[in-house]
Coordinates of C-alpha atoms in Angstrom, one line a residue:
X1 CA -64.6 -14.3 -51.9
X2 CA -65.1 -16.5 -55.1
X3 CA -68.4 -15.6 -57.7
X4 CA -68.7 -18.6 -60.1
X5 CA -70.8 -18.5 -63.0
X6 CA -72.4 -21.5 -64.0
X7 CA -73.4 -22.5 -67.2
X8 CA -77.0 -21.0 -68.5
X9 CA -79.1 -23.1 -68.0
X10 CA -83.2 -23.8 -69.2
X11 CA -85.0 -25.4 -66.2
X12 CA -85.7 -22.9 -63.8
X13 CA -87.9 -25.6 -61.8
X14 CA -85.2 -28.0 -61.5
X15 CA -82.5 -26.1 -60.5
X16 CA -84.9 -24.3 -57.6
X17 CA -85.6 -28.4 -56.6
X18 CA -82.3 -28.8 -56.4
X19 CA -81.4 -26.0 -54.3
X20 CA -84.1 -26.4 -51.6
X21 CA -83.4 -30.4 -51.5
X22 CA -81.0 -32.7 -49.6
X23 CA -78.3 -32.4 -52.5
X24 CA -76.5 -35.2 -54.0
X25 CA -74.8 -36.3 -51.2
X26 CA -77.1 -34.9 -48.6
X27 CA -75.2 -32.1 -47.9
X28 CA -77.7 -29.2 -48.1
X29 CA -78.4 -28.0 -44.4
X30 CA -81.4 -25.5 -44.3
X31 CA -82.0 -24.6 -47.5
X32 CA -83.8 -20.8 -47.4
X33 CA -83.5 -17.6 -49.2
X34 CA -81.8 -15.1 -48.0
X35 CA -82.6 -11.9 -50.6
X36 CA -84.8 -11.6 -53.8
X37 CA -85.8 -8.9 -56.4
X38 CA -88.6 -7.9 -54.3
X39 CA -88.7 -8.0 -50.0
X40 CA -92.4 -9.3 -50.5
X41 CA -91.6 -12.7 -52.5
X42 CA -92.0 -15.4 -49.7
X43 CA -89.8 -18.2 -49.1
X44 CA -90.8 -21.8 -49.7
X45 CA -89.2 -23.0 -47.1
X46 CA -90.8 -21.0 -44.1
X47 CA -94.5 -20.7 -45.9
X48 CA -96.9 -23.1 -46.4
X49 CA -99.2 -21.7 -48.8
X50 CA -96.1 -20.9 -51.4
X51 CA -94.4 -23.9 -52.9
X52 CA -91.0 -24.1 -55.4
X53 CA -92.9 -24.5 -58.4
X54 CA -94.8 -21.4 -57.3
X55 CA -91.2 -19.6 -56.6
X56 CA -90.3 -21.0 -60.6
X57 CA -93.3 -19.4 -62.2
X58 CA -92.8 -16.0 -60.7
X59 CA -89.2 -16.1 -61.9
X60 CA -90.2 -17.4 -65.1
X61 CA -93.4 -15.0 -65.8
X62 CA -90.9 -12.1 -67.7
X63 CA -89.6 -15.0 -70.0
X64 CA -93.0 -16.2 -70.8
X65 CA -94.0 -12.9 -71.5
X66 CA -91.6 -11.6 -74.6
X67 CA -92.7 -10.7 -77.2
X68 CA -91.0 -12.5 -80.4
X69 CA -87.7 -15.1 -79.8
X70 CA -87.0 -16.1 -76.2
X71 CA -83.4 -17.0 -75.0
X72 CA -83.0 -20.8 -75.4
X73 CA -81.0 -20.5 -71.8
X74 CA -82.8 -18.3 -69.9
X75 CA -81.4 -19.0 -66.2
X76 CA -78.6 -17.4 -64.9
X77 CA -76.5 -19.2 -62.1
X78 CA -74.1 -18.3 -59.6
X79 CA -72.6 -19.7 -56.5
X80 CA -70.5 -17.2 -54.4
X81 CA -68.6 -19.4 -51.9
X82 CA -65.7 -18.3 -49.0
X83 CA -62.9 -20.3 -48.3
X84 CA -62.8 -22.4 -45.2
X85 CA -60.6 -19.8 -43.5
X86 CA -63.2 -17.1 -43.7
X87 CA -65.7 -16.1 -40.5
X88 CA -69.1 -17.0 -41.4
X89 CA -71.9 -14.7 -42.6
X90 CA -75.0 -14.0 -41.5
X91 CA -78.3 -14.0 -43.7
X92 CA -78.0 -10.4 -43.6
X93 CA -74.8 -9.8 -45.1
X94 CA -75.2 -12.8 -48.0
X95 CA -78.2 -10.7 -48.8
X96 CA -76.0 -7.5 -49.2
X97 CA -73.7 -9.8 -51.0
X98 CA -76.2 -11.0 -53.5
X99 CA -77.9 -7.9 -54.3
X100 CA -74.6 -6.2 -55.3
X101 CA -73.7 -9.6 -57.5
X102 CA -76.9 -9.0 -59.6
X103 CA -76.0 -4.8 -59.7
X104 CA -72.6 -5.9 -61.0
X105 CA -74.0 -8.5 -63.6
X106 CA -76.3 -6.7 -65.1
X107 CA -78.9 -8.6 -63.6
X108 CA -80.7 -6.1 -62.0
X109 CA -78.9 -2.4 -61.7
X110 CA -80.2 -1.0 -57.9
X111 CA -82.9 1.3 -59.0
X112 CA -83.6 -0.3 -62.0
X113 CA -87.3 -1.1 -61.8
X114 CA -87.1 -3.2 -65.0
X115 CA -84.6 -5.4 -64.3
X116 CA -84.5 -9.1 -63.9
X117 CA -86.1 -11.0 -61.2
X118 CA -83.8 -13.6 -58.8
X119 CA -83.5 -15.0 -55.7
X120 CA -80.2 -16.2 -53.3
X121 CA -80.7 -19.7 -51.8
X122 CA -78.6 -20.6 -48.7
X123 CA -77.9 -24.1 -47.8
X124 CA -74.6 -24.3 -46.1
X125 CA -72.7 -21.9 -44.2
X126 CA -70.0 -20.9 -46.5
X127 CA -72.0 -19.9 -49.7
X128 CA -75.3 -19.1 -51.3
X129 CA -76.8 -19.6 -55.1
X130 CA -78.2 -17.3 -56.8
X131 CA -80.8 -17.4 -59.6
X132 CA -82.0 -15.1 -62.0
X133 CA -83.9 -15.5 -65.1
X134 CA -82.7 -13.2 -68.5
X135 CA -85.6 -11.4 -69.1
X136 CA -86.2 -8.0 -68.0
X137 CA -89.8 -6.3 -66.9
X138 CA -89.5 -4.1 -70.0
X139 CA -89.2 -7.3 -72.4
X140 CA -85.8 -6.7 -73.0
X141 CA -82.6 -9.3 -72.1
X142 CA -79.9 -7.9 -70.1
X143 CA -76.4 -7.0 -70.9
X144 CA -74.1 -9.6 -68.9
X145 CA -71.5 -9.5 -71.2
X146 CA -68.9 -8.1 -68.0
X147 CA -70.6 -9.9 -65.6
X148 CA -67.6 -12.1 -64.3
X149 CA -65.3 -9.8 -63.8
X150 CA -67.4 -6.8 -62.5
X151 CA -68.5 -9.9 -59.7
X152 CA -65.3 -10.7 -59.0
X153 CA -64.4 -6.9 -58.6
X154 CA -67.4 -6.8 -55.8
X155 CA -65.6 -9.7 -54.1
X156 CA -62.6 -7.8 -53.2
X157 CA -64.6 -4.8 -52.4
X158 CA -66.4 -7.4 -49.5
X159 CA -63.7 -9.1 -48.9
X160 CA -61.7 -5.6 -47.0
X161 CA -65.4 -4.7 -46.1
X162 CA -66.3 -8.0 -43.9
X163 CA -62.6 -8.5 -43.3
X164 CA -62.4 -12.0 -45.1
X165 CA -58.9 -13.5 -46.4
X166 CA -58.1 -11.0 -50.0
X167 CA -58.1 -13.4 -52.8
X168 CA -56.5 -12.4 -55.7
X169 CA -58.5 -13.6 -58.8
X170 CA -57.6 -14.4 -62.7
X171 CA -54.1 -15.2 -61.9
X172 CA -54.0 -18.7 -62.6
X173 CA -52.2 -19.4 -59.2
X174 CA -55.5 -19.6 -56.5
X175 CA -55.7 -23.1 -54.5
X176 CA -58.3 -25.6 -55.8
X177 CA -60.7 -25.5 -52.8
X178 CA -62.6 -28.2 -51.4
X179 CA -66.8 -27.7 -52.3
X180 CA -69.3 -27.9 -49.9
X181 CA -70.1 -31.9 -51.1
X182 CA -66.6 -33.7 -50.1
X183 CA -66.3 -31.5 -46.5
X184 CA -70.1 -33.0 -45.7
X185 CA -68.7 -36.1 -46.9
X186 CA -65.8 -36.2 -45.0
X187 CA -67.6 -35.2 -41.5
X188 CA -69.7 -38.1 -42.1
X189 CA -66.5 -40.3 -42.3
X190 CA -65.4 -38.8 -39.0
X191 CA -61.9 -37.7 -41.4
X192 CA -60.7 -34.2 -40.3
X193 CA -59.8 -33.0 -43.8
X194 CA -61.4 -33.7 -47.2
X195 CA -59.8 -36.3 -50.0
X196 CA -59.2 -33.3 -51.7
X197 CA -56.8 -31.9 -49.0
X198 CA -55.1 -35.3 -47.8
X199 CA -54.2 -35.6 -51.5
X200 CA -52.6 -32.7 -52.1
X201 CA -50.6 -33.1 -49.6
X202 CA -49.6 -36.6 -50.3
X203 CA -48.7 -35.7 -53.6
X204 CA -46.7 -32.3 -53.1
X205 CA -44.5 -34.3 -50.6
X206 CA -44.1 -37.0 -53.1
X207 CA -43.4 -34.4 -55.7
X208 CA -41.1 -32.1 -53.4
X209 CA -38.6 -35.1 -52.7
X210 CA -38.8 -36.9 -56.4
X211 CA -35.6 -36.8 -58.3
X212 CA -37.3 -38.6 -61.6
X213 CA -40.9 -39.8 -63.0
X214 CA -40.4 -43.3 -61.8
X215 CA -39.4 -41.8 -58.0
X216 CA -42.2 -39.7 -57.8
X217 CA -44.8 -42.5 -58.8
X218 CA -43.0 -44.8 -56.9
X219 CA -43.8 -42.6 -53.6
X220 CA -46.9 -41.8 -54.7
X221 CA -47.8 -45.9 -54.3
X222 CA -45.7 -45.8 -51.3
X223 CA -47.4 -43.1 -49.6
X224 CA -50.9 -45.6 -49.6
X225 CA -52.8 -43.8 -52.8
X226 CA -53.7 -44.8 -55.7
X227 CA -52.3 -44.0 -58.6
X228 CA -53.4 -43.9 -62.5
X229 CA -51.4 -43.1 -65.3
X230 CA -52.3 -41.5 -68.7
X231 CA -50.5 -43.0 -71.6
X232 CA -50.1 -42.1 -75.0
X233 CA -50.4 -44.3 -77.6
X234 CA -46.5 -43.8 -78.0
X235 CA -45.6 -45.2 -74.7
X236 CA -44.7 -41.9 -72.8
X237 CA -46.6 -41.2 -69.7
X238 CA -48.4 -37.7 -70.0
X239 CA -50.5 -37.4 -67.0
X240 CA -51.8 -39.0 -63.5
X241 CA -54.8 -39.5 -61.4
X242 CA -54.8 -40.6 -57.5
X243 CA -57.5 -41.2 -55.6
X244 CA -57.4 -42.3 -51.8
X245 CA -58.8 -46.0 -50.7
X246 CA -62.3 -46.1 -49.7
X247 CA -63.3 -42.8 -51.1
X248 CA -65.7 -43.7 -53.2
X249 CA -68.9 -42.1 -55.5
X250 CA -72.5 -43.0 -55.3
X251 CA -71.8 -45.9 -58.1
X252 CA -68.7 -47.1 -55.3
X253 CA -66.6 -45.7 -57.9
X254 CA -63.5 -45.1 -57.0
X255 CA -63.3 -40.8 -57.1
X256 CA -59.9 -40.1 -58.9
X257 CA -58.6 -36.2 -58.9
X258 CA -55.7 -35.6 -61.4
X259 CA -52.6 -33.7 -60.4
X260 CA -54.1 -30.3 -62.2
X261 CA -57.2 -31.0 -60.4
X262 CA -55.9 -31.3 -56.9
X263 CA -53.5 -27.6 -57.7
X264 CA -52.0 -25.8 -60.6
X265 CA -48.8 -26.9 -60.0
X266 CA -49.4 -30.4 -59.2
X267 CA -50.0 -31.2 -63.1
X268 CA -47.5 -33.8 -64.9
X269 CA -45.5 -31.3 -66.8
X270 CA -45.1 -28.8 -63.6
X271 CA -44.6 -31.5 -61.5
X272 CA -41.7 -32.8 -64.0
X273 CA -40.2 -29.3 -64.0
X274 CA -38.9 -29.8 -60.2
X275 CA -36.1 -32.5 -61.7
X276 CA -35.4 -31.1 -65.1
X277 CA -32.0 -29.8 -63.7
X278 CA -30.1 -32.8 -61.4
X279 CA -29.3 -32.1 -58.5
X280 CA -26.0 -33.0 -57.2
X281 CA -24.7 -32.9 -53.5
X282 CA -21.4 -33.3 -52.2
X283 CA -21.4 -36.3 -50.2
X284 CA -21.8 -34.6 -46.1
X285 CA -21.7 -36.9 -43.1
X286 CA -24.9 -37.2 -41.4
X287 CA -24.1 -34.8 -38.0
X288 CA -23.4 -32.4 -40.6
X289 CA -26.7 -31.8 -42.9
X290 CA -28.4 -29.9 -40.6
X291 CA -25.7 -27.2 -41.1
X292 CA -25.2 -27.8 -44.7
X293 CA -28.2 -27.9 -45.4
X294 CA -28.7 -23.9 -43.1
X295 CA -26.0 -23.0 -45.0
X296 CA -27.3 -23.0 -48.5
X297 CA -30.7 -21.7 -47.8
X298 CA -29.0 -18.9 -46.4
X299 CA -27.2 -18.4 -49.0
X300 CA -30.3 -18.9 -51.6
X301 CA -32.2 -16.0 -49.6
X302 CA -29.5 -13.7 -50.3
X303 CA -29.8 -14.3 -53.8
X304 CA -33.5 -14.8 -54.4
X305 CA -35.0 -13.1 -57.3
X306 CA -31.2 -11.9 -58.3
X307 CA -31.6 -13.1 -61.8
X308 CA -34.6 -11.2 -62.5
X309 CA -38.5 -11.6 -62.5
X310 CA -38.8 -15.4 -64.0
X311 CA -35.6 -16.6 -62.1
X312 CA -37.1 -15.4 -58.8
X313 CA -40.6 -17.3 -59.8
X314 CA -38.4 -20.4 -60.0
X315 CA -36.5 -19.3 -56.9
X316 CA -40.1 -19.5 -54.7
X317 CA -41.4 -22.2 -56.1
X318 CA -38.3 -24.2 -55.0
X319 CA -38.4 -22.9 -51.6
X320 CA -42.1 -24.0 -51.4
X321 CA -40.3 -27.7 -52.4
X322 CA -38.2 -27.1 -49.3
X323 CA -40.5 -26.1 -46.7
X324 CA -42.6 -29.5 -47.6
X325 CA -39.7 -31.2 -47.3
X326 CA -38.9 -29.7 -44.1
X327 CA -41.9 -30.5 -42.2
X328 CA -42.3 -33.9 -43.4
X329 CA -38.5 -34.5 -41.4
X330 CA -39.0 -32.4 -38.8
X331 CA -39.4 -33.5 -35.4
X332 CA -42.8 -33.8 -34.0
X333 CA -42.8 -30.8 -31.7
X334 CA -43.0 -28.4 -34.3
X335 CA -44.2 -30.7 -36.9
X336 CA -47.6 -29.2 -37.2
X337 CA -46.0 -25.4 -37.4
X338 CA -44.3 -26.5 -40.7
X339 CA -47.3 -28.4 -41.8
X340 CA -49.3 -25.5 -42.1
X341 CA -46.3 -22.9 -42.8
X342 CA -46.0 -25.4 -45.9
X343 CA -50.0 -25.2 -46.7
X344 CA -49.5 -20.9 -46.1
X345 CA -46.9 -20.7 -48.3
X346 CA -48.1 -22.9 -51.1
X347 CA -49.6 -19.9 -53.2
X348 CA -46.6 -17.8 -52.8
X349 CA -44.6 -20.8 -54.4
X350 CA -47.4 -19.7 -57.6
X351 CA -46.5 -17.3 -59.6
X352 CA -48.4 -15.7 -62.5
X353 CA -46.5 -16.0 -65.5
X354 CA -42.8 -18.0 -66.7
X355 CA -40.8 -19.4 -64.8
X356 CA -37.0 -19.8 -65.4
X357 CA -35.6 -22.6 -63.6
X358 CA -32.1 -22.3 -63.8
X359 CA -31.8 -19.4 -60.8
X360 CA -29.0 -19.8 -58.7
X361 CA -31.3 -19.8 -55.1
X362 CA -33.5 -22.2 -57.0
X363 CA -30.5 -24.5 -57.3
X364 CA -29.6 -24.0 -53.5
X365 CA -33.1 -24.6 -52.6
X366 CA -33.0 -27.8 -54.3
X367 CA -30.3 -29.1 -53.0
X368 CA -31.2 -28.1 -49.0
X369 CA -34.3 -30.3 -50.2
X370 CA -32.1 -33.3 -51.1
X371 CA -29.9 -33.2 -48.3
X372 CA -33.0 -33.0 -46.0
X373 CA -33.9 -36.1 -47.6
X374 CA -31.1 -37.6 -46.9
X375 CA -30.5 -37.1 -43.4
X376 CA -34.4 -38.7 -42.9
X377 CA -32.8 -41.6 -44.7
X378 CA -29.9 -41.9 -42.9
X379 CA -30.6 -40.9 -39.5
X380 CA -34.5 -40.3 -39.1
X381 CA -35.7 -37.2 -37.9
X382 CA -33.6 -35.2 -36.0
X383 CA -34.1 -33.5 -32.5
X384 CA -35.8 -30.3 -31.7
X385 CA -32.4 -28.4 -31.3
X386 CA -30.5 -29.6 -34.1
X387 CA -33.0 -28.0 -36.5
X388 CA -33.3 -24.9 -35.2
X389 CA -30.5 -23.0 -37.0
X390 CA -32.3 -25.0 -40.6
X391 CA -35.6 -22.9 -38.8
X392 CA -33.9 -19.3 -38.5
X393 CA -32.8 -20.0 -41.9
X394 CA -36.2 -20.7 -43.3
X395 CA -37.6 -17.6 -41.8
X396 CA -35.4 -15.6 -43.6
X397 CA -35.6 -16.9 -46.7
X398 CA -39.5 -16.3 -46.6
X399 CA -39.2 -13.2 -45.7
X400 CA -37.1 -12.7 -48.3
X401 CA -39.2 -14.2 -50.6
X402 CA -41.8 -11.7 -49.4
X403 CA -40.2 -8.4 -50.1
X404 CA -39.6 -10.2 -53.7
X405 CA -43.3 -10.5 -54.1
X406 CA -44.3 -6.6 -52.7
X407 CA -41.8 -6.0 -55.0
X408 CA -43.8 -7.4 -58.0
X409 CA -46.9 -6.3 -56.4
X410 CA -47.7 -10.0 -56.1
X411 CA -50.2 -9.1 -52.9
X412 CA -51.9 -12.8 -52.5
X413 CA -48.6 -13.9 -52.7
X414 CA -47.1 -11.8 -50.7
X415 CA -49.9 -12.1 -47.9
X416 CA -49.1 -16.1 -47.8
X417 CA -45.3 -15.2 -47.3
X418 CA -46.0 -13.1 -44.5
X419 CA -48.7 -15.7 -43.0
X420 CA -45.9 -18.8 -43.3
X421 CA -43.4 -17.2 -41.8
X422 CA -45.1 -15.8 -38.6
X423 CA -45.6 -20.1 -38.1
X424 CA -42.1 -20.5 -38.7
X425 CA -41.3 -18.1 -36.6
X426 CA -44.1 -19.6 -33.8
X427 CA -41.7 -22.9 -34.2
X428 CA -38.4 -21.1 -33.9
X429 CA -39.7 -20.0 -30.5
X430 CA -41.6 -23.6 -29.5
X431 CA -37.9 -24.8 -30.5
X432 CA -36.0 -22.1 -27.8
X433 CA -38.3 -23.0 -25.2
X434 CA -38.1 -26.9 -25.9
X435 CA -33.9 -26.1 -25.8
X436 CA -34.4 -24.2 -22.3
X437 CA -36.2 -26.9 -21.1
X438 CA -33.7 -29.8 -22.1
X439 CA -30.9 -28.1 -20.4
X440 CA -32.4 -26.2 -17.6
X441 CA -31.5 -27.4 -14.1
X442 CA -34.2 -26.2 -11.9
X443 CA -33.6 -23.8 -8.5
X444 CA -35.0 -24.3 -5.2
X445 CA -38.3 -21.9 -4.9
X446 CA -37.5 -19.3 -2.5
X447 CA -40.5 -18.9 -0.1
X448 CA -41.0 -14.9 0.6
X449 CA -43.4 -14.2 3.4
X450 CA -46.5 -12.9 2.7
X451 CA -47.7 -9.7 5.0
X452 CA -50.6 -10.3 7.5
X453 CA -53.9 -10.0 6.2
X454 CA -55.1 -6.2 5.6
X455 CA -58.7 -6.8 5.3
X456 CA -58.6 -6.2 1.6
X457 CA -60.3 -8.6 -1.3
X458 CA -58.0 -11.2 -2.3
X459 CA -56.7 -10.7 -6.1
X460 CA -58.1 -13.0 -8.8
X461 CA -56.5 -16.4 -8.7
X462 CA -53.6 -16.4 -11.3
X463 CA -54.1 -12.2 -12.3
X464 CA -52.1 -10.4 -9.9
X465 CA -49.4 -13.1 -8.8
X466 CA -48.7 -13.6 -12.7
X467 CA -47.8 -9.8 -12.9
X468 CA -45.7 -9.9 -10.1
X469 CA -43.5 -13.0 -11.7
X470 CA -43.3 -11.1 -15.0
X471 CA -42.6 -8.1 -13.0
X472 CA -39.9 -10.3 -10.9
X473 CA -38.4 -12.0 -14.1
X474 CA -38.6 -9.3 -17.0
X475 CA -38.0 -5.5 -14.8
X476 CA -37.2 -4.3 -17.9
X477 CA -40.2 -5.6 -20.3
X478 CA -42.5 -6.1 -17.8
X479 CA -44.6 -3.1 -18.4
X480 CA -44.7 -3.3 -22.2
X481 CA -45.6 -7.2 -22.0
X482 CA -48.6 -6.8 -19.4
X483 CA -50.1 -4.2 -22.0
X484 CA -49.7 -6.4 -24.6
X485 CA -53.2 -8.2 -26.1
X486 CA -51.6 -11.4 -25.8
X487 CA -50.9 -11.2 -22.1
X488 CA -54.1 -13.0 -21.1
X489 CA -52.4 -16.2 -23.3
X490 CA -49.2 -15.5 -21.7
X491 CA -50.9 -15.3 -17.8
X492 CA -52.3 -18.9 -18.6
X493 CA -49.5 -20.6 -19.7
X494 CA -47.4 -19.1 -16.3
X495 CA -50.4 -20.4 -14.5
X496 CA -50.0 -23.9 -16.0
X497 CA -46.3 -24.3 -14.9
X498 CA -47.0 -23.3 -11.7
X499 CA -49.1 -25.9 -11.2
X500 CA -46.9 -28.7 -12.3
X501 CA -44.9 -27.6 -9.5
X502 CA -42.2 -24.9 -11.1
X503 CA -41.4 -21.5 -10.5
X504 CA -42.7 -19.6 -13.2
X505 CA -40.6 -16.7 -12.7
X506 CA -37.4 -18.8 -13.0
X507 CA -38.9 -20.5 -16.2
X508 CA -39.9 -17.7 -17.8
X509 CA -36.6 -15.9 -17.2
X510 CA -35.0 -18.8 -18.4
X511 CA -36.8 -19.0 -21.5
X512 CA -36.5 -15.0 -22.2
X513 CA -32.9 -15.2 -22.1
X514 CA -32.6 -18.5 -24.7
X515 CA -32.9 -15.8 -27.7
X516 CA -33.2 -12.1 -28.0
X517 CA -36.8 -9.9 -27.2
X518 CA -35.6 -6.8 -29.0
X519 CA -37.0 -7.5 -32.4
X520 CA -40.1 -9.4 -31.4
X521 CA -43.0 -7.7 -32.3
X522 CA -44.9 -9.3 -29.9
X523 CA -43.0 -9.9 -26.7
X524 CA -45.7 -12.1 -24.9
X525 CA -46.6 -13.9 -27.9
X526 CA -43.1 -14.5 -28.1
X527 CA -42.8 -15.9 -24.4
X528 CA -46.1 -17.6 -24.9
X529 CA -44.7 -19.8 -27.6
X530 CA -41.6 -20.5 -25.8
X531 CA -43.3 -21.4 -22.8
X532 CA -45.5 -23.9 -24.9
X533 CA -41.9 -25.9 -25.9
X534 CA -40.7 -25.9 -22.5
X535 CA -44.0 -27.5 -21.4
X536 CA -44.2 -29.8 -24.4
X537 CA -40.5 -31.1 -23.8
X538 CA -41.2 -31.4 -20.4
X539 CA -43.9 -33.3 -20.8
X540 CA -42.1 -35.5 -23.1
X541 CA -39.2 -35.7 -20.7
X542 CA -41.6 -37.1 -17.8
X543 CA -43.1 -39.4 -20.4
X544 CA -39.7 -40.9 -21.3
X545 CA -38.5 -41.1 -17.5
X546 CA -41.7 -42.9 -16.6
X547 CA -41.0 -45.5 -19.3
X548 CA -37.1 -45.7 -18.5
X549 CA -37.7 -49.2 -17.2
X550 CA -38.9 -50.6 -20.4
X551 CA -36.4 -52.2 -23.0
X552 CA -38.3 -50.4 -25.9
X553 CA -38.1 -46.9 -24.0
X554 CA -35.2 -45.6 -25.5
X555 CA -33.9 -43.0 -23.3
X556 CA -32.8 -40.7 -25.7
X557 CA -34.8 -37.8 -24.5
X558 CA -35.6 -37.0 -27.9
X559 CA -38.8 -34.9 -28.5
X560 CA -39.4 -36.2 -32.2
X561 CA -39.6 -39.7 -30.4
X562 CA -42.4 -38.8 -28.0
X563 CA -45.6 -36.9 -27.9
X564 CA -46.1 -33.9 -26.1
X565 CA -48.4 -35.1 -23.7
X566 CA -46.0 -38.2 -22.1
X567 CA -47.6 -40.4 -24.4
X568 CA -45.6 -43.5 -25.8
X569 CA -44.1 -42.3 -29.6
X570 CA -44.7 -44.3 -32.7
X571 CA -41.8 -46.4 -33.9
X572 CA -39.3 -45.0 -36.9
X573 CA -40.3 -45.0 -40.3
X574 CA -38.5 -44.5 -43.5
X575 CA -38.9 -41.6 -45.3
X576 CA -42.5 -40.7 -46.6
X577 CA -44.2 -41.9 -43.8
X578 CA -45.8 -38.3 -42.8
X579 CA -47.2 -39.2 -46.7
X580 CA -48.7 -42.5 -45.5
X581 CA -50.8 -41.2 -42.3
X582 CA -53.3 -39.0 -44.8
X583 CA -54.2 -42.0 -46.8
X584 CA -54.1 -44.6 -43.8
X585 CA -57.0 -42.4 -42.3
X586 CA -59.4 -42.8 -45.0
X587 CA -59.1 -46.7 -45.4

């Protein structure tokens, strides 16, 4: 939950007309009041006899009644917003938030009959606007000197109570969230994400792989972005801005975002930190690059933070770049999980305070990223099995980062590391399932004679038979799996496997034997992920077999070349094609 206090103003009516109106880009949907200083205050959106002008007059009445000098800027305005990942709050919940914010800000303390007048207006699912006038009923002005800090404390309490994402304020590492208007604009254009999010990902991918200023700007241009450099009088480049082709404002001008507006670590000085120390990696054969990168990642995980706080901050930042590169070069089967992991780890890569850029772990992570970039240039994206070892190393590295953040009491960063680690573990299990599917040779299904009907009602289709499948395939884990909250998802996966004509017991036993299950927090969830990889690989193999007569089919059987649904995969592209993908959608 993010409360943002706007600059004080002097036009109460103008602000209310904007909040109740359509908005600058028609993003306001169903504007209505969720709370006010008194319960009797009518809502102009729900009343035919009470207008927005009437509401403004009520709010301003104490201001006009002040004796002596009136405050020149009497309008107090704060917007309270939830990140996109949070659940949608009800009007009643937002009303509680508004009352507590006004109490914390000193506008209308609880039990104070002479507090200022205020209203809370909601015109979108994820936020409200609170408008108040700085004039108490007793003729005094409120003390709002600590309003921002106290409203942040209230937001932290509501995050716990409402089960929202818990944020950390004032450490300068938070992500720059897209505004409501940007989201509405993306929806109208049929885009799956806002231009800001597309630009964030494309710029971060370019920065993670670049080795110099020139390389960075070349990668931005090659990814399809519009790039504008800020050049000082002495000829040095001091900043940059990017825009999506086709993304224009109301005056048909490109919508530019500077690097600092995209993320705290994407300003040009912070981007340049990445190649401050040159990366030198000995020549490695293409067939050994994945293994060499894995070795360096494991060595770096053991040394992360060993050089102290400042070196640790540089280490976790370099790990973030490595995950971004891994997502770019990863096979299609697990690319979505790695992209989400890179997105989640972004906050963990930013640590408040100074960073040392010479740490041993940082150097190893940078070298690993360079190896992956070279591998993509030489051989394209590898198949899923070849990258399994690197995924396991990344899981270990992110867990090391999480423990380091916990030791430094970086709560938000530790939680971000945990979310990224879970996504990487999912990618590992999906890969294990796909590997099992590639090497599996199906056996003939045994048909067991069923006893004659005893008159009992038949079992629910897919429920009891699948429980029997688990007991047959995994007798040592059956009790645990059937009691797991993730069992319904696993049961559905097994039913899907049976519908494809395969023996679910045989398949379940095969994927279960692929990797140990003793360390899993949820055996049912792990098996569900593995079956997901199994089905994607089976679909890819079936699609490749169906096209084997075509000269362009390839017939390699690699999961990186075909979609999991069996549809034809794209042609191999040079490194950075994922950078082009987002901007192309915005044309």
